[in-house]
Coordinates of C-alpha atoms and ligand atoms in Angstrom, one line a residue:
M1 CA 82.1 94.7 87.8
M2 CA 83.1 97.2 85.1
K3 CA 86.1 96.6 82.9
F4 CA 88.8 99.1 81.9
P5 CA 91.5 99.2 79.2
E6 CA 94.7 97.3 79.8
G7 CA 97.1 99.5 81.9
F8 CA 94.3 101.8 83.1
L9 CA 95.6 103.5 86.3
F10 CA 93.4 103.1 89.4
G11 CA 94.7 105.7 91.9
V12 CA 93.9 108.0 94.8
A13 CA 94.8 111.7 95.2
T14 CA 95.9 114.0 98.0
A15 CA 97.7 117.4 98.3
A16 CA 100.6 118.4 100.7
Y17 CA 98.9 121.1 102.7
Q18 CA 95.7 119.1 103.1
I19 CA 97.3 116.0 104.6
E20 CA 101.0 116.4 105.7
G21 CA 100.8 118.6 108.9
A22 CA 104.4 119.1 110.3
A23 CA 104.0 122.7 109.2
D24 CA 107.0 123.9 111.2
E25 CA 109.2 120.8 110.8
D26 CA 112.5 120.1 109.1
G27 CA 112.9 123.6 107.8
R28 CA 109.6 124.0 106.1
G29 CA 108.8 127.6 105.4
R30 CA 105.4 129.4 105.6
S31 CA 103.0 129.1 102.7
I32 CA 100.1 131.4 101.8
W33 CA 97.8 128.8 103.3
D34 CA 99.6 128.9 106.7
T35 CA 98.9 132.7 106.6
F36 CA 95.4 132.6 105.2
S37 CA 94.2 129.9 107.7
R38 CA 95.2 132.1 110.5
I39 CA 93.0 135.0 109.4
P40 CA 89.9 134.9 111.7
G41 CA 86.7 133.9 109.8
K42 CA 88.4 132.5 106.7
I43 CA 88.4 128.8 107.6
H44 CA 85.5 126.9 109.1
H45 CA 86.0 126.5 112.8
G46 CA 89.4 128.2 112.6
D47 CA 91.0 125.0 111.3
T48 CA 94.5 125.0 109.9
G49 CA 96.8 122.5 108.2
D50 CA 99.3 122.6 111.1
I51 CA 98.6 118.9 111.9
A52 CA 96.1 117.8 109.2
C53 CA 96.4 113.9 108.8
D54 CA 100.0 114.0 110.3
H55 CA 101.0 112.2 107.1
Y56 CA 104.5 113.6 107.4
H57 CA 105.0 111.3 110.4
R58 CA 102.9 108.4 109.1
L59 CA 104.3 107.9 105.7
D60 CA 104.9 104.2 105.8
E61 CA 101.5 103.5 107.5
D62 CA 99.8 105.4 104.7
L63 CA 101.8 103.8 101.9
D64 CA 100.8 100.4 103.4
L65 CA 97.2 101.5 103.2
L66 CA 97.6 102.2 99.5
T67 CA 98.9 98.7 99.1
D68 CA 95.9 97.4 101.2
I69 CA 93.5 99.1 98.9
G70 CA 95.4 97.8 95.8
V71 CA 95.8 101.1 93.9
G72 CA 98.4 101.1 91.1
A73 CA 99.0 104.9 91.3
Y74 CA 99.1 107.6 93.9
R75 CA 98.8 111.4 93.1
F76 CA 100.4 113.7 95.7
S77 CA 101.9 117.1 95.7
V78 CA 105.3 118.5 96.8
A79 CA 105.1 121.4 99.2
W80 CA 107.2 124.2 97.6
P81 CA 107.9 125.7 101.1
R82 CA 109.5 122.4 102.1
I83 CA 112.0 122.6 99.2
F84 CA 112.5 126.4 99.2
P85 CA 111.4 127.8 102.6
E86 CA 111.9 131.3 101.4
G87 CA 110.5 130.6 97.9
C88 CA 113.9 130.4 96.2
G89 CA 117.6 130.3 97.1
A90 CA 119.1 127.3 98.9
V91 CA 117.3 123.9 98.7
N92 CA 116.2 122.5 102.1
Q93 CA 117.6 119.0 101.9
K94 CA 115.3 117.6 104.7
G95 CA 112.3 118.7 102.6
L96 CA 113.6 116.9 99.5
D97 CA 114.5 113.8 101.7
F98 CA 110.8 113.4 102.7
Y99 CA 109.7 113.2 99.1
K100 CA 112.6 110.9 98.2
R101 CA 111.3 108.6 100.9
L102 CA 107.8 108.9 99.5
V103 CA 108.7 108.0 95.9
D104 CA 111.1 105.2 97.1
G105 CA 108.3 103.8 99.2
L106 CA 105.9 103.9 96.3
R107 CA 108.4 102.1 94.0
E108 CA 108.9 99.4 96.7
R109 CA 105.2 98.8 96.6
S110 CA 104.9 98.9 92.8
I111 CA 102.7 102.0 93.0
K112 CA 103.2 104.7 90.2
P113 CA 103.8 108.2 91.6
M114 CA 101.9 111.1 90.0
L115 CA 103.6 114.2 91.4
T116 CA 101.9 117.6 91.4
L117 CA 104.3 120.4 91.6
Y118 CA 101.9 123.2 92.6
H119 CA 98.8 122.4 94.7
W120 CA 98.3 126.0 96.0
D121 CA 100.9 126.3 98.8
L122 CA 102.9 129.2 97.5
P123 CA 105.8 130.3 99.8
Q124 CA 104.6 133.3 101.8
M125 CA 107.8 135.2 101.0
L126 CA 106.9 135.2 97.3
Q127 CA 103.4 136.4 98.2
D128 CA 105.0 139.2 100.1
V129 CA 106.3 140.5 96.8
G130 CA 103.1 140.0 94.9
G131 CA 102.7 136.2 94.6
W132 CA 101.1 135.1 91.3
T133 CA 100.3 138.7 90.4
N134 CA 104.0 139.3 90.1
R135 CA 105.5 137.9 86.8
D136 CA 108.7 136.9 88.6
T137 CA 106.9 134.2 90.5
A138 CA 106.5 132.2 87.3
F139 CA 110.3 132.1 87.0
R140 CA 110.7 131.2 90.7
F141 CA 108.3 128.4 90.1
A142 CA 110.4 127.1 87.2
E143 CA 113.5 127.2 89.5
F144 CA 111.6 125.1 92.1
V145 CA 110.5 122.6 89.4
A146 CA 114.0 122.3 88.1
A147 CA 115.3 121.5 91.7
V148 CA 112.6 118.8 92.2
A149 CA 113.2 117.3 88.7
E150 CA 116.9 117.1 89.4
N151 CA 116.4 115.2 92.6
L152 CA 113.4 112.9 91.6
Q153 CA 114.2 112.7 87.9
D154 CA 113.4 109.1 87.2
D155 CA 111.2 108.4 90.2
V156 CA 108.0 109.9 88.9
A157 CA 105.6 108.4 86.3
Q158 CA 103.6 111.5 85.7
W159 CA 104.5 115.2 86.4
V160 CA 101.6 117.6 86.9
T161 CA 102.8 121.2 86.8
L162 CA 99.8 122.9 88.3
N163 CA 96.6 121.8 90.1
E164 CA 93.6 123.8 89.1
P165 CA 95.1 127.2 88.1
W166 CA 91.5 128.5 87.9
C167 CA 91.1 128.0 91.7
S168 CA 94.4 129.6 92.5
A169 CA 93.6 132.6 90.2
F170 CA 89.9 133.2 90.6
V171 CA 88.9 131.6 93.9
G172 CA 92.2 133.1 95.5
H173 CA 92.3 136.5 93.8
L174 CA 88.7 137.3 92.7
E175 CA 86.3 135.5 95.1
G176 CA 88.7 135.8 98.0
R177 CA 87.6 132.4 99.5
H178 CA 91.1 130.9 99.1
A179 CA 94.6 132.1 99.8
P180 CA 95.8 134.8 99.3
G181 CA 92.2 136.2 99.7
E182 CA 92.3 139.0 97.1
E183 CA 89.1 140.3 95.5
S184 CA 90.1 141.8 92.2
L185 CA 89.3 140.8 88.6
A186 CA 92.6 142.3 87.4
A187 CA 94.6 140.4 90.1
A188 CA 92.8 137.2 89.1
L189 CA 93.5 137.6 85.4
H190 CA 97.2 138.6 86.0
A191 CA 97.6 135.6 88.4
A192 CA 96.0 133.3 85.9
H193 CA 98.4 134.4 83.2
H194 CA 101.5 134.1 85.4
L195 CA 100.3 130.7 86.6
L196 CA 100.0 129.6 82.9
L197 CA 103.4 131.1 82.2
G198 CA 104.8 129.2 85.2
H199 CA 103.3 126.1 83.7
G200 CA 105.0 126.6 80.4
L201 CA 108.3 127.4 82.0
A202 CA 107.9 124.3 84.2
V203 CA 107.4 122.1 81.2
Q204 CA 110.6 123.6 79.7
A205 CA 112.5 122.8 83.0
L206 CA 111.2 119.2 83.1
R207 CA 112.1 118.6 79.5
A208 CA 115.5 120.1 80.1
A209 CA 116.0 117.8 83.1
N210 CA 115.2 114.8 80.8
V211 CA 112.7 113.4 83.3
S212 CA 111.6 110.0 82.3
G213 CA 107.9 110.5 83.3
E214 CA 105.0 112.0 81.3
I215 CA 104.4 115.8 81.7
G216 CA 100.9 117.3 82.0
L217 CA 98.7 119.9 83.7
T218 CA 95.5 119.4 85.8
L219 CA 92.5 121.6 85.1
N220 CA 89.2 121.6 87.0
L221 CA 86.7 121.7 84.2
S222 CA 83.0 122.3 84.8
D223 CA 80.0 121.1 82.7
V224 CA 77.9 124.2 82.0
T225 CA 74.5 124.4 80.5
P226 CA 72.1 127.3 80.0
A227 CA 69.0 127.7 82.2
T228 CA 67.0 128.4 79.0
E229 CA 67.7 128.8 75.3
S230 CA 67.3 132.5 75.5
A231 CA 70.1 134.6 73.8
A232 CA 70.8 136.2 77.2
D233 CA 71.2 132.9 79.0
L234 CA 73.2 131.4 76.2
A235 CA 75.6 134.3 76.2
A236 CA 75.9 134.2 80.0
T237 CA 76.6 130.5 79.9
A238 CA 79.4 131.1 77.3
R239 CA 81.0 133.6 79.6
I240 CA 81.0 131.1 82.6
D241 CA 82.4 128.4 80.3
G242 CA 84.9 131.0 79.0
N243 CA 86.1 131.8 82.5
E244 CA 86.1 128.3 84.0
N245 CA 87.2 126.2 81.0
R246 CA 88.3 128.0 77.9
W247 CA 90.4 130.6 79.6
F248 CA 92.9 127.7 80.4
L249 CA 92.1 125.2 77.7
E250 CA 92.7 127.6 74.8
P251 CA 96.1 129.1 75.7
V252 CA 97.4 125.6 76.6
F253 CA 96.1 123.8 73.5
R254 CA 95.5 126.6 70.9
G255 CA 98.2 129.1 72.0
S256 CA 95.7 132.0 72.4
Y257 CA 93.1 133.3 74.9
P258 CA 89.5 133.0 73.8
K259 CA 88.7 136.2 71.9
D260 CA 85.2 136.6 73.3
M261 CA 86.6 136.6 76.8
V262 CA 89.5 138.9 76.0
D263 CA 87.0 141.4 74.6
W264 CA 84.8 141.0 77.7
Y265 CA 87.6 141.3 80.2
A266 CA 89.4 144.2 78.3
K267 CA 86.4 146.4 79.2
R268 CA 86.8 145.5 82.9
A269 CA 90.5 145.1 83.7
D270 CA 94.0 146.0 82.5
L271 CA 95.2 143.1 80.4
S272 CA 98.7 144.5 79.6
P273 CA 100.5 141.9 81.8
L274 CA 99.1 139.2 79.5
H275 CA 102.1 139.3 77.1
E276 CA 101.3 137.8 73.7
A277 CA 104.8 136.4 73.4
D278 CA 104.2 134.2 76.6
L279 CA 101.6 132.2 74.8
A280 CA 104.2 130.2 72.8
I281 CA 105.7 129.1 76.1
I282 CA 102.3 128.4 77.7
A283 CA 101.3 126.2 74.7
A284 CA 104.2 123.8 75.3
P285 CA 103.3 120.3 74.0
L286 CA 102.1 118.0 76.8
D287 CA 101.9 114.2 77.2
F288 CA 98.6 114.2 79.0
L289 CA 95.9 116.4 80.5
G290 CA 94.6 115.9 84.1
V291 CA 90.9 116.6 84.5
N292 CA 89.4 117.3 87.9
Y293 CA 85.6 117.0 87.8
Y294 CA 83.2 118.0 90.5
E295 CA 80.7 120.6 89.1
Q296 CA 77.9 120.9 86.7
H297 CA 76.4 124.4 86.5
V298 CA 73.1 125.6 85.1
V299 CA 73.6 129.3 84.2
R300 CA 71.3 132.2 83.5
A301 CA 71.9 135.9 82.6
E302 CA 72.2 138.2 85.6
P303 CA 72.9 141.8 84.5
S304 CA 73.7 142.9 88.1
D305 CA 76.7 140.6 88.2
Q306 CA 79.6 142.9 87.5
I307 CA 82.1 140.2 86.5
H308 CA 80.4 137.9 84.1
G309 CA 76.7 139.1 83.9
A310 CA 75.8 135.6 84.9
A311 CA 74.4 133.6 87.8
K312 CA 74.5 129.9 88.6
L313 CA 71.1 128.4 89.6
A314 CA 71.0 126.7 93.0
P315 CA 71.9 123.1 92.4
T316 CA 69.1 120.5 92.6
P317 CA 69.2 117.0 94.2
P318 CA 70.9 114.6 94.2
L319 CA 73.5 116.6 96.1
T320 CA 76.6 115.7 98.1
D321 CA 76.8 116.8 101.7
A322 CA 78.8 119.8 100.4
G323 CA 75.8 120.8 98.3
V324 CA 77.4 119.8 95.0
P325 CA 75.1 118.3 92.4
I326 CA 75.9 114.6 91.7
R327 CA 75.9 114.5 87.8
P328 CA 78.1 111.8 86.3
A329 CA 77.0 112.8 82.9
G330 CA 78.9 116.0 83.3
L331 CA 82.2 114.0 83.5
E332 CA 81.3 112.3 80.2
H333 CA 80.5 115.7 78.5
I334 CA 83.9 117.0 79.6
L335 CA 86.0 114.0 78.6
R336 CA 84.3 113.8 75.2
R337 CA 84.5 117.6 74.7
V338 CA 88.3 117.9 75.4
S339 CA 89.0 114.9 73.2
A340 CA 86.9 116.1 70.3
Q341 CA 87.3 119.9 70.4
Y342 CA 90.9 120.5 71.8
R343 CA 93.4 117.7 71.5
R344 CA 93.2 114.0 71.2
I345 CA 95.6 113.7 74.2
P346 CA 95.8 111.1 76.9
L347 CA 93.4 112.1 79.7
Y348 CA 93.5 111.2 83.4
V349 CA 90.7 111.9 85.8
T350 CA 93.1 113.3 88.3
E351 CA 90.3 114.1 90.8
N352 CA 86.7 113.1 91.3
G353 CA 84.9 112.5 94.5
A354 CA 82.4 113.7 97.0
A355 CA 81.9 114.7 100.7
F356 CA 79.4 112.8 102.8
H357 CA 78.6 112.8 106.5
D358 CA 80.8 109.7 107.3
Y359 CA 81.0 108.5 111.0
I360 CA 82.4 105.6 112.9
T361 CA 79.7 103.2 114.3
P362 CA 80.0 101.7 117.8
E363 CA 81.4 98.6 116.1
G364 CA 84.2 100.8 114.7
V365 CA 83.0 100.6 111.1
V366 CA 82.7 103.5 108.6
D367 CA 80.0 102.7 106.0
D368 CA 79.6 105.2 103.2
P369 CA 77.1 103.8 100.7
E370 CA 76.6 107.2 99.1
R371 CA 80.2 107.4 98.1
V372 CA 80.2 103.8 96.8
S373 CA 77.2 104.8 94.6
Y374 CA 79.0 108.1 93.6
L375 CA 82.2 106.2 92.6
E376 CA 80.2 103.4 90.8
R377 CA 78.3 106.0 88.7
H378 CA 81.4 108.1 87.8
F379 CA 83.6 105.0 87.0
A380 CA 80.8 103.7 84.8
V381 CA 81.0 106.9 82.7
V382 CA 84.8 106.6 82.4
A383 CA 84.5 103.0 81.3
E384 CA 81.9 104.0 78.7
C385 CA 84.1 106.8 77.4
A386 CA 87.1 104.5 77.2
S387 CA 85.2 101.8 75.4
D388 CA 84.0 104.5 73.0
G389 CA 87.5 105.5 72.0
V390 CA 88.1 108.4 74.4
D391 CA 91.8 108.1 75.4
V392 CA 91.2 108.2 79.2
R393 CA 94.0 106.3 80.9
G394 CA 93.3 106.6 84.6
Y395 CA 91.1 107.7 87.5
F396 CA 92.3 109.1 90.8
A397 CA 89.6 109.2 93.6
W398 CA 89.6 112.4 95.6
S399 CA 90.6 111.6 98.2
F400 CA 92.7 108.9 99.7
L401 CA 92.3 110.3 103.2
D402 CA 89.7 112.6 104.9
N403 CA 91.7 115.9 105.0
F404 CA 91.8 119.7 105.3
E405 CA 89.2 120.8 102.8
W406 CA 90.5 124.4 102.4
A407 CA 88.0 127.0 103.6
E408 CA 85.7 124.2 104.9
G409 CA 88.5 123.0 107.2
Y410 CA 87.9 119.4 108.5
S411 CA 84.1 119.7 108.2
R412 CA 84.0 118.0 104.8
R413 CA 85.1 114.3 104.5
F414 CA 86.2 113.3 101.0
G415 CA 88.3 110.3 101.8
I416 CA 87.8 106.7 101.0
V417 CA 89.8 106.3 104.3
F418 CA 88.3 107.8 107.4
V419 CA 90.6 109.8 109.6
D420 CA 89.8 110.4 113.3
F421 CA 91.6 113.8 113.6
G422 CA 91.8 113.4 117.3
T423 CA 93.8 110.2 117.3
E424 CA 94.9 110.2 113.6
Q425 CA 93.5 106.7 113.4
R426 CA 92.8 105.6 109.8
I427 CA 89.8 103.3 109.0
L428 CA 89.0 102.0 105.6
K429 CA 85.5 103.1 104.6
S430 CA 83.2 100.7 102.6
S431 CA 84.1 102.8 99.6
A432 CA 87.8 101.7 100.0
R433 CA 86.7 98.1 100.1
W434 CA 84.5 98.6 97.0
Y435 CA 87.5 100.2 95.2
R436 CA 89.7 97.2 96.2
Q437 CA 87.2 94.8 94.7
L438 CA 86.9 96.9 91.4
I439 CA 90.7 96.9 91.0
A440 CA 91.0 93.2 91.8
A441 CA 88.3 92.4 89.2
Q442 CA 90.3 93.9 86.3
Ligands
GCO1 C1 90.2 120.9 94.3 C2 91.4 120.5 94.9 C3 91.2 119.6 96.1 C4 89.9 119.7 96.9 C5 88.8 118.8 96.2 C6 87.5 118.9 97.0 O1 89.9 120.2 93.3 O2 89.5 121.8 94.7 O3 92.3 119.9 94.0 O4 92.3 120.0 96.9 O5 90.1 119.3 98.2 O6 88.5 119.3 95.0 O7 87.0 120.1 96.9

């Protein structure tokens, strides 16, 4: 079995809208995902997060499962609409009480909480006045963060302000595949900026609340390579890297947007909402960076593409059942790149995982050898990086439970624990048993 540094965190990750259910319970308000999942055609099979894994009513059972697997950390998110049903105003105490029970249950089981403050479930009433394209939302986010920090101040080991602002901004406002479903480059760029501003203001709010835990941000970073060494393909690859990676890494760690991308976007969208003065707030010092890794892209020039003049080649096998290429080397490239080019800052792999066609056998067993292989190969890369001096301090498998996979609904199973969505029965997959052995062998 692989060996990891002393104190390395072995965790699993989830997100509120993907597992909690109880969408109309205890005062929870509507989020943009409650709205988006009801738009015909947006979500596979018309699935919604109304029930999901019913985690809201199965908290103790799920916390006991974490103990059974033996994880030392659990990454979850707080649903903003449970705390502020209308996005701001009076705190909903029942919503706070649920998360207090969660962190108390983790502490009783000696499991470290990693709390994500924004995992995409923006209150709908804030979307009604522009959502992340409205600068005010960044300040409403900081108020929400201050309320959570005040109530869970010393109960959290790591605070993650945002999960994957690239997805919230570009998948939600340019591609239109995620809530709120806009399709505008300007909206995506404005949303990205206000998300980053919200991140910086959230860091200020957490520091002001004197929280005892570490403060960081989670970015989904992709490993991009050119299809050929032609100038056109190299330039197209730089633009995809600029959009998916540098547009977030550089404001946060260098206090400025990448110039090549500013010049490219300035010809295609109004950048006036991207106030220069905000960058000092956005670049607030962090205690760690969370890295979500899934994708390696091979990129070529595509003059007909109006946004980046680029196209991603169809991925080649081996692939997950979601058609994502399985490339552990991509994780190594990203960890080494951030550490060498941006900041020698503690890194956590806050998500990494894969969807496979898992099923229950007649004997009631869920065997997922592909996921065991996937985890083995990606953990090996992390162990290699750590032994080579990269300051990577933890790995959170995505995901703890099979759950609502956004536009794919319940058709994609990422969990190391199988969920029968008809009965809500949980069954450890062989990957969960493998993970238990890896942890026990440390
Ligand atoms: C993300 C989100 C998760 C997804 C996971 C699988 O990284 O997109 O954080 O909510 O479910 O990545 O796609």
